[in-house]
Coordinates of C-alpha atoms and ligand atoms in Angstrom, one line a residue:
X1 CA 50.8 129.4 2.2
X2 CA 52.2 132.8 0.5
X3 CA 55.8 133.2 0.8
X4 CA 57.3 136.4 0.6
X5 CA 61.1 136.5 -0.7
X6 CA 63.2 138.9 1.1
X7 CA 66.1 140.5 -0.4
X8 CA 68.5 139.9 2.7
X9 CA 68.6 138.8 6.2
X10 CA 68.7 142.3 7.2
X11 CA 66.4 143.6 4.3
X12 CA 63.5 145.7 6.9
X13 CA 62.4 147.8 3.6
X14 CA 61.3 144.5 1.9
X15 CA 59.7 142.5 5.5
X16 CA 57.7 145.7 5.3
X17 CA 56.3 145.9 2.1
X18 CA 55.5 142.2 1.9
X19 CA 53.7 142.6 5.7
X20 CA 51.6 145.1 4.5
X21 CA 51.0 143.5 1.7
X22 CA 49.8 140.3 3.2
X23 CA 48.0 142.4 6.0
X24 CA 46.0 144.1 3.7
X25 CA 45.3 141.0 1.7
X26 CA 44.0 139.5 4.9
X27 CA 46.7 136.6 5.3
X28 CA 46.7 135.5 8.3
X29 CA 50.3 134.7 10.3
X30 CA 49.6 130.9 9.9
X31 CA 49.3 131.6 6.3
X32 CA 52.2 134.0 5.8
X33 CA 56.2 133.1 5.6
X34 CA 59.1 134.3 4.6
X35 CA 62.6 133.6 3.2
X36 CA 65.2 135.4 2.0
X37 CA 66.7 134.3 -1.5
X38 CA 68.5 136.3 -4.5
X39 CA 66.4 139.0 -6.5
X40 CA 63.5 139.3 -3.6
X41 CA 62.1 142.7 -2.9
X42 CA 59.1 141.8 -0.6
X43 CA 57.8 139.7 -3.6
X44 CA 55.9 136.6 -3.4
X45 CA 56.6 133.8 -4.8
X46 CA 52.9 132.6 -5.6
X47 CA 50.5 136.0 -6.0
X48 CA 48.0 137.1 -2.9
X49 CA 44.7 137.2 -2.7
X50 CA 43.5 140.6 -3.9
X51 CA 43.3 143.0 -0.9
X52 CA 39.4 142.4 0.9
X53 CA 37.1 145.2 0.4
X54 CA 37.2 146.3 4.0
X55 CA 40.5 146.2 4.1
X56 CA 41.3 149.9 4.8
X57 CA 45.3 151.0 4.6
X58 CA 46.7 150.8 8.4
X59 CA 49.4 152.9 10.5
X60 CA 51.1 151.2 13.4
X61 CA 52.5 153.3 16.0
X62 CA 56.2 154.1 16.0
X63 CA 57.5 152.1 18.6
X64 CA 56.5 149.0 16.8
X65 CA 58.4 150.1 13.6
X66 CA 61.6 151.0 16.1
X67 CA 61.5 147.4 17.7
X68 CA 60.9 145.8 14.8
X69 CA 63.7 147.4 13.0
X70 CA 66.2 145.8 15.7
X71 CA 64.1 142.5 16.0
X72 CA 64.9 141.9 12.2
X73 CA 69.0 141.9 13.2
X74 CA 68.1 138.7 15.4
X75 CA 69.8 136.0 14.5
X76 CA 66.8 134.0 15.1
X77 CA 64.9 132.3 11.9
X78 CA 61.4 133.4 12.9
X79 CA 61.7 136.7 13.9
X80 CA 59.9 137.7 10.5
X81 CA 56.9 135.7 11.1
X82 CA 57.3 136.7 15.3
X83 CA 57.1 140.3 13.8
X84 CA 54.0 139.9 11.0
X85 CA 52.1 137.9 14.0
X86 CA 52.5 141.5 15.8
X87 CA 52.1 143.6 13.2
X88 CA 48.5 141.3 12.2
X89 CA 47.3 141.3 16.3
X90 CA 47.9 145.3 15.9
X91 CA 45.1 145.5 13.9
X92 CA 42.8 144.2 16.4
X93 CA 44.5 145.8 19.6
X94 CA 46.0 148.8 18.6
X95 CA 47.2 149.1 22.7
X96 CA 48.9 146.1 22.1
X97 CA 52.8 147.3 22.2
X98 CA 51.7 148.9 25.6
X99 CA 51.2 145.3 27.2
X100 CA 54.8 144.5 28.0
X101 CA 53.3 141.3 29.7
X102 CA 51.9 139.9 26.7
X103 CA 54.4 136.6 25.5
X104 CA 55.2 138.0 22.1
X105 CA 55.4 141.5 22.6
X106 CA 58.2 140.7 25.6
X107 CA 59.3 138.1 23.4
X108 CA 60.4 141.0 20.9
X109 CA 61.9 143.0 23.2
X110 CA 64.1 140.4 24.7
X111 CA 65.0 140.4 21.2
X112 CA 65.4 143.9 20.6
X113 CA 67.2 144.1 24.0
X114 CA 70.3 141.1 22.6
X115 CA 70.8 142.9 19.0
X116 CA 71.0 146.3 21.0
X117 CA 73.2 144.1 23.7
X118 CA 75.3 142.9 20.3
X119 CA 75.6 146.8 19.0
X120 CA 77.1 147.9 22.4
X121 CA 79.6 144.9 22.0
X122 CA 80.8 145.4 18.6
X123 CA 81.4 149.0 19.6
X124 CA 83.4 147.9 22.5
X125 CA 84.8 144.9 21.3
X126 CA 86.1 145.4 17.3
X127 CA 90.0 145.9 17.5
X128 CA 91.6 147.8 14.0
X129 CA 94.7 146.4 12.8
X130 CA 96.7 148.3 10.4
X131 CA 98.1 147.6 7.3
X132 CA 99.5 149.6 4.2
X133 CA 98.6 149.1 0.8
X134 CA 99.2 150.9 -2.5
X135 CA 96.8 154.1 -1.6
X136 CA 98.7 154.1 2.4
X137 CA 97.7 153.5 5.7
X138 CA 94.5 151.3 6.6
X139 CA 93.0 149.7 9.4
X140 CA 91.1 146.4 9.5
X141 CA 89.4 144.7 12.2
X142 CA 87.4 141.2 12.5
X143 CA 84.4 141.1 14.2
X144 CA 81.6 138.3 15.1
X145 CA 78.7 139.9 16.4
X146 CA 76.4 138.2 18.3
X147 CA 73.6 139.5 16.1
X148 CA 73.3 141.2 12.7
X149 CA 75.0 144.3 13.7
X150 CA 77.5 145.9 11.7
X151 CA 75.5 148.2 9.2
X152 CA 73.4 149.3 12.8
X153 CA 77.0 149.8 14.5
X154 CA 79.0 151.2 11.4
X155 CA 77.9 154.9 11.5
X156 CA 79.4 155.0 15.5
X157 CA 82.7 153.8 14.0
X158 CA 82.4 156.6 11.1
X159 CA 81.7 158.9 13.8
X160 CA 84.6 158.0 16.2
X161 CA 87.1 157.0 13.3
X162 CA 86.5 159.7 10.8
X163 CA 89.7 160.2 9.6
X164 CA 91.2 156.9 9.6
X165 CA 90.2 155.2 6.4
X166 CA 88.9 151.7 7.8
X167 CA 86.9 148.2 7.0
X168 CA 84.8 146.2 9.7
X169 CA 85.0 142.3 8.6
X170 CA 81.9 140.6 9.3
X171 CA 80.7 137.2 8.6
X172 CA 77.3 138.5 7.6
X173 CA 78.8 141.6 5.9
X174 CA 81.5 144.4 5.6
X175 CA 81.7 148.2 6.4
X176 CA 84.0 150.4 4.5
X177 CA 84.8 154.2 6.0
X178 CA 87.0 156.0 3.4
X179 CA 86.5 159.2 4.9
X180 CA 83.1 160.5 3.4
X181 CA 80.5 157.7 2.8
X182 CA 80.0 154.8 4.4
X183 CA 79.6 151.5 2.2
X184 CA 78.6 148.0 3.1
X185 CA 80.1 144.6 1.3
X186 CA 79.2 141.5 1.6
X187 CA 80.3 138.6 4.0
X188 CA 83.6 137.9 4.7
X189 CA 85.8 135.4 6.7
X190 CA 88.4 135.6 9.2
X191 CA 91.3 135.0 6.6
X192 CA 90.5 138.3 5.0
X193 CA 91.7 140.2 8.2
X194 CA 95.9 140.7 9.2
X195 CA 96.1 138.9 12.5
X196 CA 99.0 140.7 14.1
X197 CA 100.8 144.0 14.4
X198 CA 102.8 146.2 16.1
X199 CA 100.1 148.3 17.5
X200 CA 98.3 144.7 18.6
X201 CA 102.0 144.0 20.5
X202 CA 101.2 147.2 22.0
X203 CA 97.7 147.0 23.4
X204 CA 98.6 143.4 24.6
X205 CA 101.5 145.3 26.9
X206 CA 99.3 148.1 28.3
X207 CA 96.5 146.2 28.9
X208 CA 98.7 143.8 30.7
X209 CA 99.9 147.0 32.5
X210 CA 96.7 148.3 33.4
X211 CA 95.0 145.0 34.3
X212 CA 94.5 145.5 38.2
X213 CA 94.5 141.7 39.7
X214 CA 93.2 143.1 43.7
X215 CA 89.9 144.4 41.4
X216 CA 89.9 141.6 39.8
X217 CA 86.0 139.6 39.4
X218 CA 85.9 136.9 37.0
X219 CA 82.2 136.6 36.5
X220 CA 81.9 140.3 36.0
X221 CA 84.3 140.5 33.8
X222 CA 83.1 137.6 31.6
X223 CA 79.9 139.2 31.6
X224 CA 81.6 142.5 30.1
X225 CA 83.8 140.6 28.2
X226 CA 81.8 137.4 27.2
X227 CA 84.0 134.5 26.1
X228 CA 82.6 134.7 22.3
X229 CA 84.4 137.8 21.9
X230 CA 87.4 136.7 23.0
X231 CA 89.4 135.0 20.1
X232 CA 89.3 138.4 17.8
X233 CA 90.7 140.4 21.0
X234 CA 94.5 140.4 21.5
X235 CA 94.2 140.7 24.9
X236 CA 92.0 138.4 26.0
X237 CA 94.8 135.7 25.0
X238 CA 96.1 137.2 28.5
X239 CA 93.6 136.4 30.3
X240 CA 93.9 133.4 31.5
X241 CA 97.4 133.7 32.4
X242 CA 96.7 137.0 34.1
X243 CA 94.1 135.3 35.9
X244 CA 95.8 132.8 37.0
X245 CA 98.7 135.1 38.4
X246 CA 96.4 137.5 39.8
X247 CA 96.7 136.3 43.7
X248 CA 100.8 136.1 43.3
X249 CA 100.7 139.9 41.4
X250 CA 98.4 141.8 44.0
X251 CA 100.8 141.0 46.5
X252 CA 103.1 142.0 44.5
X253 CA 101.6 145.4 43.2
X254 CA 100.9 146.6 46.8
X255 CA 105.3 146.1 47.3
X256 CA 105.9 147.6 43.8
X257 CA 107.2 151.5 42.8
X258 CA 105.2 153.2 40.6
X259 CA 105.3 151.5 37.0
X260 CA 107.6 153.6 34.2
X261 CA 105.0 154.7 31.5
X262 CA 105.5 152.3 28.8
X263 CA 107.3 153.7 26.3
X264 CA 106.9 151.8 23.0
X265 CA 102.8 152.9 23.6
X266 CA 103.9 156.4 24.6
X267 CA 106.0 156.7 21.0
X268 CA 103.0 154.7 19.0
X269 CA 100.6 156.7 20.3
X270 CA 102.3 159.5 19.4
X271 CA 102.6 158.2 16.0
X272 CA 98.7 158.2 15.9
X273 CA 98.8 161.6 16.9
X274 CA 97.5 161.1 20.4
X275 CA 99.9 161.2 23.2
X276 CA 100.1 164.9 24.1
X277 CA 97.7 164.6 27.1
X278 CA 99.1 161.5 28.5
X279 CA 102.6 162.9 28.8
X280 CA 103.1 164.7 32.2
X281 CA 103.3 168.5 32.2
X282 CA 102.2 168.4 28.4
X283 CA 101.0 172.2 28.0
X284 CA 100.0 173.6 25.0
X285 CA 101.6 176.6 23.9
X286 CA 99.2 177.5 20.9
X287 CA 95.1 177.0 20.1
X288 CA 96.0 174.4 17.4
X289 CA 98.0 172.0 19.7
X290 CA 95.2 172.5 22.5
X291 CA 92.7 171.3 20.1
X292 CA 94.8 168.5 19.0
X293 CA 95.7 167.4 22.7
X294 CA 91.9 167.7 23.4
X295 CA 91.1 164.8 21.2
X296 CA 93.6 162.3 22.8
X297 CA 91.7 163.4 26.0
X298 CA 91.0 160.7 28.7
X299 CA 90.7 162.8 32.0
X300 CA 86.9 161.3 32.7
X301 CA 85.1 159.0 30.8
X302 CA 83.0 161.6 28.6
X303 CA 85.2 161.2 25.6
X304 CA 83.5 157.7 24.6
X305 CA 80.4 158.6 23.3
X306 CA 81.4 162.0 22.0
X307 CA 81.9 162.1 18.3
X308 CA 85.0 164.7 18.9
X309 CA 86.5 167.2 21.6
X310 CA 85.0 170.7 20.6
X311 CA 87.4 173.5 22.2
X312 CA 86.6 176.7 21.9
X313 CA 86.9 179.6 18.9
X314 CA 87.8 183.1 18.2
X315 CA 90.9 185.5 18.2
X316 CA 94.5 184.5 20.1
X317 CA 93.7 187.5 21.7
X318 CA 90.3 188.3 22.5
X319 CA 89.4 190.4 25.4
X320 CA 85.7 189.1 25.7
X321 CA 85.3 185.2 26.3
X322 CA 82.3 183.5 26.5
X323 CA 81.9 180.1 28.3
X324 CA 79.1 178.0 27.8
X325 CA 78.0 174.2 29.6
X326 CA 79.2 171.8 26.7
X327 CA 78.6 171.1 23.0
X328 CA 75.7 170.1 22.2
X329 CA 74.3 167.1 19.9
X330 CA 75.4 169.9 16.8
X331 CA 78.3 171.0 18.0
X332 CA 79.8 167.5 18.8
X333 CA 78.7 166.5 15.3
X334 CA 80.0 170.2 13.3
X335 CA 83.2 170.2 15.9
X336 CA 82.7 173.9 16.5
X337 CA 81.2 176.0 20.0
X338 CA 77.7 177.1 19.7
X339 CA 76.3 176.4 16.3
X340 CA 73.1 174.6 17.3
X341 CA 69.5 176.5 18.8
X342 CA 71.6 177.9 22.0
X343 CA 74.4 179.4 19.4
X344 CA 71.2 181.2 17.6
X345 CA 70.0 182.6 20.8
X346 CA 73.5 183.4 21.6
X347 CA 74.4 185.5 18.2
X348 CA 71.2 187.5 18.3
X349 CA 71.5 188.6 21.7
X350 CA 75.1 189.4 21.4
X351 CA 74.1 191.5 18.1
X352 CA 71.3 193.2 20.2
X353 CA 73.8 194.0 23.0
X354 CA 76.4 195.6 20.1
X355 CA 79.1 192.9 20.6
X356 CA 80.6 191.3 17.2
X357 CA 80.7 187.5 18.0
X358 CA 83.6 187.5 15.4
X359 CA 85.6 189.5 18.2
X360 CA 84.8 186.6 20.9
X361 CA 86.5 183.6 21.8
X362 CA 83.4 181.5 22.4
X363 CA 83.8 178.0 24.4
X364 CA 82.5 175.6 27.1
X365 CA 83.5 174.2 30.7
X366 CA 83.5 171.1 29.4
X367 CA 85.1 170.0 25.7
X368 CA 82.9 166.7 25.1
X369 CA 79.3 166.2 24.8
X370 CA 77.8 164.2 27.6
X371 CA 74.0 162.9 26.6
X372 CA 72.6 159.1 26.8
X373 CA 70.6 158.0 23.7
X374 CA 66.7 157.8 23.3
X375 CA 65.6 156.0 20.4
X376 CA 67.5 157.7 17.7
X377 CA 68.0 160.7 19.9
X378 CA 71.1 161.8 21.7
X379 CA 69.5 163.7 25.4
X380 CA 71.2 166.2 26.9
X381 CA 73.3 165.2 30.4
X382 CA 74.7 167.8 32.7
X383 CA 77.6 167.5 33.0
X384 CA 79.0 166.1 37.0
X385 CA 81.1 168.2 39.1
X386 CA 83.7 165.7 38.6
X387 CA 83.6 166.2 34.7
X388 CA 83.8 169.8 35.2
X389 CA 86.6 169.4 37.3
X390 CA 88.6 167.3 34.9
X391 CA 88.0 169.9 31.9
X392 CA 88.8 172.9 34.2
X393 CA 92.6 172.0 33.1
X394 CA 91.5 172.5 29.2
X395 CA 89.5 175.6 30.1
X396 CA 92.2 177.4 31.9
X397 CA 95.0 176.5 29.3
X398 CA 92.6 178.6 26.7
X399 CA 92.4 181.5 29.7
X400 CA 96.0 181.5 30.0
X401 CA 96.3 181.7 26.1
X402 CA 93.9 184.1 25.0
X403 CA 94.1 186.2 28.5
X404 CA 90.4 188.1 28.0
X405 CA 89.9 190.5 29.9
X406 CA 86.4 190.2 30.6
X407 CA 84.7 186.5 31.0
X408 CA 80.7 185.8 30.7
X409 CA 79.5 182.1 31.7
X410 CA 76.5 181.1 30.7
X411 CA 74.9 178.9 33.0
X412 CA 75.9 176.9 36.3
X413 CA 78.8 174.8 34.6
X414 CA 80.5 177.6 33.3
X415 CA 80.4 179.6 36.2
X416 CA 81.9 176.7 38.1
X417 CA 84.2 175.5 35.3
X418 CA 85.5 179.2 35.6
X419 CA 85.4 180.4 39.1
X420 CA 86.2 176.8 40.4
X421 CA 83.1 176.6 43.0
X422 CA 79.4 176.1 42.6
X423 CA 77.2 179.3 42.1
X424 CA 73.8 180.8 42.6
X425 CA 74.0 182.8 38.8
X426 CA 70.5 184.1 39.4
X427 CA 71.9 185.9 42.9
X428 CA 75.2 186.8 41.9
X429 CA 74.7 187.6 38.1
X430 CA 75.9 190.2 35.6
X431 CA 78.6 192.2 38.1
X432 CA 82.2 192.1 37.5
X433 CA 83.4 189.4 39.6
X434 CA 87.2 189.6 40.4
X435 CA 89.8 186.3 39.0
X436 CA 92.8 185.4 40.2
X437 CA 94.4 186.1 36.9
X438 CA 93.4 190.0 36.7
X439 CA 89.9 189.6 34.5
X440 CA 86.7 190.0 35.6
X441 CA 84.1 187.7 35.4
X442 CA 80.1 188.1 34.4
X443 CA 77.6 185.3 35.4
X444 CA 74.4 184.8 33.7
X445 CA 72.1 182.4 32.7
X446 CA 72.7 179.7 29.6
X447 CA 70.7 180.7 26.4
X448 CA 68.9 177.0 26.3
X449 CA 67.4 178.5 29.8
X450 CA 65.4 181.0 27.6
X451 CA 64.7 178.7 25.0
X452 CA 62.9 176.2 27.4
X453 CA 60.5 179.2 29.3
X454 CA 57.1 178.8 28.0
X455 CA 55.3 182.1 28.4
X456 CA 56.2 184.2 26.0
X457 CA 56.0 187.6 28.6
X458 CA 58.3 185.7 31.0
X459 CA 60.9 184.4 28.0
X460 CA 61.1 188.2 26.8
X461 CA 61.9 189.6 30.1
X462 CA 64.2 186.7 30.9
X463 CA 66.1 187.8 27.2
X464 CA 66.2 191.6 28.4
X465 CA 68.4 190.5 31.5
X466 CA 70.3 188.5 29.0
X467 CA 70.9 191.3 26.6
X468 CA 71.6 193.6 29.9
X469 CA 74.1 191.3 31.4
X470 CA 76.2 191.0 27.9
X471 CA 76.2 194.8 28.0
X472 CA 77.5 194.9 31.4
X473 CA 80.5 192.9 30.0
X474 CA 80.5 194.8 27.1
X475 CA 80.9 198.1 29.5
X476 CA 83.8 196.7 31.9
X477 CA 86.3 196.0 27.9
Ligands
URA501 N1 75.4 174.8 24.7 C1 76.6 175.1 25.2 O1 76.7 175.3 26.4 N2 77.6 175.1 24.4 C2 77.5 174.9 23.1 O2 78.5 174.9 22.4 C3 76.2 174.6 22.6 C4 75.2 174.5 23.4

């Protein structure tokens, strides 16, 4: 038997070195094991058997190295030799990730499909409690994960959290967010982690608040909420009690007035710099507060998986504005409109058709980015008429501050997010449209339209229109 010694129960670098290594040395899987111990690097812990003369140095295809990343966060103790059984049967049936049917192939994505199940918990599920210490204000949360999670989860949280310095307590390991660099420690238990706060007192009340008993389905809810969560989340020591009330408060709630916002959340919210949009009739009388406001956000559910609200930029004062769709993967990551391939295509036709971008508020119809993941990838989603809808507020609070004269929208969203009804662009582009508010709008089409025509003939007409519709807008300053 050779044993390879990993350096960690999460260590993928080292299962993979030691797999090739024992592929290429011809071990088979009942030969082959592996444990994890201090000091291992994929080593072995009695040498191999030189590598066979035929044995010729191998690729697998991707998608085995993408499931196999996740299958190693299993919590299961064979997954390693689960994953070197694969990785040896590849060599024979190189189609082999293809036959979903096959036991151990579905095996490891039932696998893949829990630890990705755990990641979407932890993201939902960890709850920050705050403490001070000597350097100020930090936030701690204690988390279980179903699987080995947290370092797979942790850049989400330095995404959503950035400026909150912040730890993730794990039993398997820690996550550390200080504002530029995330760091990993090692296990810790529940002791570490405060218990209680004001903020916790908080949630507990507005989550009681919100909880609707007439919607209320246990079974779904367990399966959204599953019991092991439910000691590390201050609400769920609610639950039962608001369960239990639920018949007795849905009569209630249909006799009830219309609840008082709750004002100990509406002043700690505020605190954390996020109640502008919630208060009623909140408008914002400068860009700065509109930006701010933007990120406490929840008029539709886009806001979750965007890394920030990106409003749009240029001169108080700008008489040309430009309205795109959304941000993009970039722009959601940079913060700013227009910055990624569409921005390029953007600038260089707007320096073709003489207009200085620096003179142009640029922004979108819709302040978040709205995609669904792929792999590592982030896609692209349009975003619904409802979404529009809910962001027109946003977009018209920039309108009323910058009061352009002239508005181009790129694209169908735009031209809905501006002129409140859907549009043929391609039928009613490039003439001045007339706006309630005096200015005149321009359709035309979104810059990622040109990137994504194929012939080049076609693309360089389509960019001529482009160019010719800026001018228009250009023309009617
Ligand atoms: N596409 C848009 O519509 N807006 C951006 O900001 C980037 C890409």
């Amino acid at each position: 038997m050779h044993v390879a010694v990993l350096g960690g129960e999460t260590d993928f670098e080292g299962w993979r070195k030691a797999a090739r290594a024992l592929r290429l040395a011809g071990v088979p899987p009942e030969r082959a094991a592996f444990r994890v111990g201090s000091g291992g690097d994929g080593l072995f812990d009695e040498s191999l058997p030189p590598s066979s003369t035929d044995a010729a140095p191998f690729s697998v295809p991707k998608a085995f190295v993408d499931l196999a990343q996740d299958v190693l966060l299993h919590r299961s103790g064979d997954r390693f030799d689960l994953l070197y059984r694969l990785l040896w049967r590849l060599g024979s049936e190189s189609e082999l990730m293809k036959i979903v049917t096959d036991p151990e192939v579905a095996d490891a994505f039932e696998r893949a499909k829990n630890v990705s199940r755990a990641s979407h918990k932890m993201k939902a599920f960890v709850r920050f409690r705050q403490v001070e210490d000597d350097t100020g204000e930090h936030w701690v949360a204690w988390f279980e994960p179903a699987h080995r999670v947290v370092e797979k989860t942790a850049p989400f949280f330095a995404r959503r959290f950035t400026s909150m310095r912040w730890s993730i307590l794990t039993p398997d390991g820690s996550a550390f967010w200080k504002g530029e660099a995330l760091t990993f420690g090692p296990p810790a238990t529940r002791e570490m982690a405060p218990t209680e706060d004001e903020i916790e007192e908080v949630w507990k009340t507005y989550y009681a608040s919100t909880f609707n008993p007439a919607r209320l389905k246990t079974r779904t809810m367990q399966g959204e909420m599953p019991r092991r969560y439910w000691k590390n989340l201050p609400e769920a020591a609610l639950i039962p009690e608001l369960v239990a009330k639920s018949a007795v408060r849905t009569e209630a709630m249909v006799a009830a007035p219309a609840p008082e916002p709750n004002a100990r959340l509406a002043r700690t919210l505020s605190r954390m710099n996020r109640d502008q949009s919630f208060e009623e009739g909140f408008v914002p009388s400068t860009l700065g507060e509109l930006d701010q406001a933007v990120q406490a956000c929840r008029r539709c559910p886009l806001w979750r998986d965007a890394t920030q609200g990106v409003c749009g930029e240029g001169p108080r004062r700008a008489k040309l504005m430009i309205v795109g769709e959304q941000p993009g993967d970039q722009e959601d990551l940079a913060g700013h409109p227009f910055v990624g391939p569409a921005g390029r295509v953007l600038d260089a036709a707007l320096e073709e058709a003489r207009i200085d971008r620096e003179d142009v508020f640029v922004t979108n119809a819709v302040k978040h980015f709205k995609h669904e993941p792929r792999g590592k990838r982030r896609i692209h989603k349009t975003p619904a008429v409802s979404e529009v809808s809910a962001c027109r507020w946003w977009l018209d609070a920039e309108r009323r501050l910058v009061k352009p004269k002239v508005i181009v929208t790129l694209g169908g969203t735009a031209a809905l997010g501006v002129l409140g009804r859907k549009v043929a662009v391609t039928k009613e582009r490039g003439h001045g449209l007339d706006l309630a508010d005096g200015a005149k709008a321009v359709l035309t089409v979104h810059p990622s339209y040109l990137l994504r025509i194929p012939d080049a003939a076609a693309k360089a007409a389509e960019r001529d229109r482009f160019v010719a519709d800026l001018e228009r807008a250009r023309a009617l300053l």
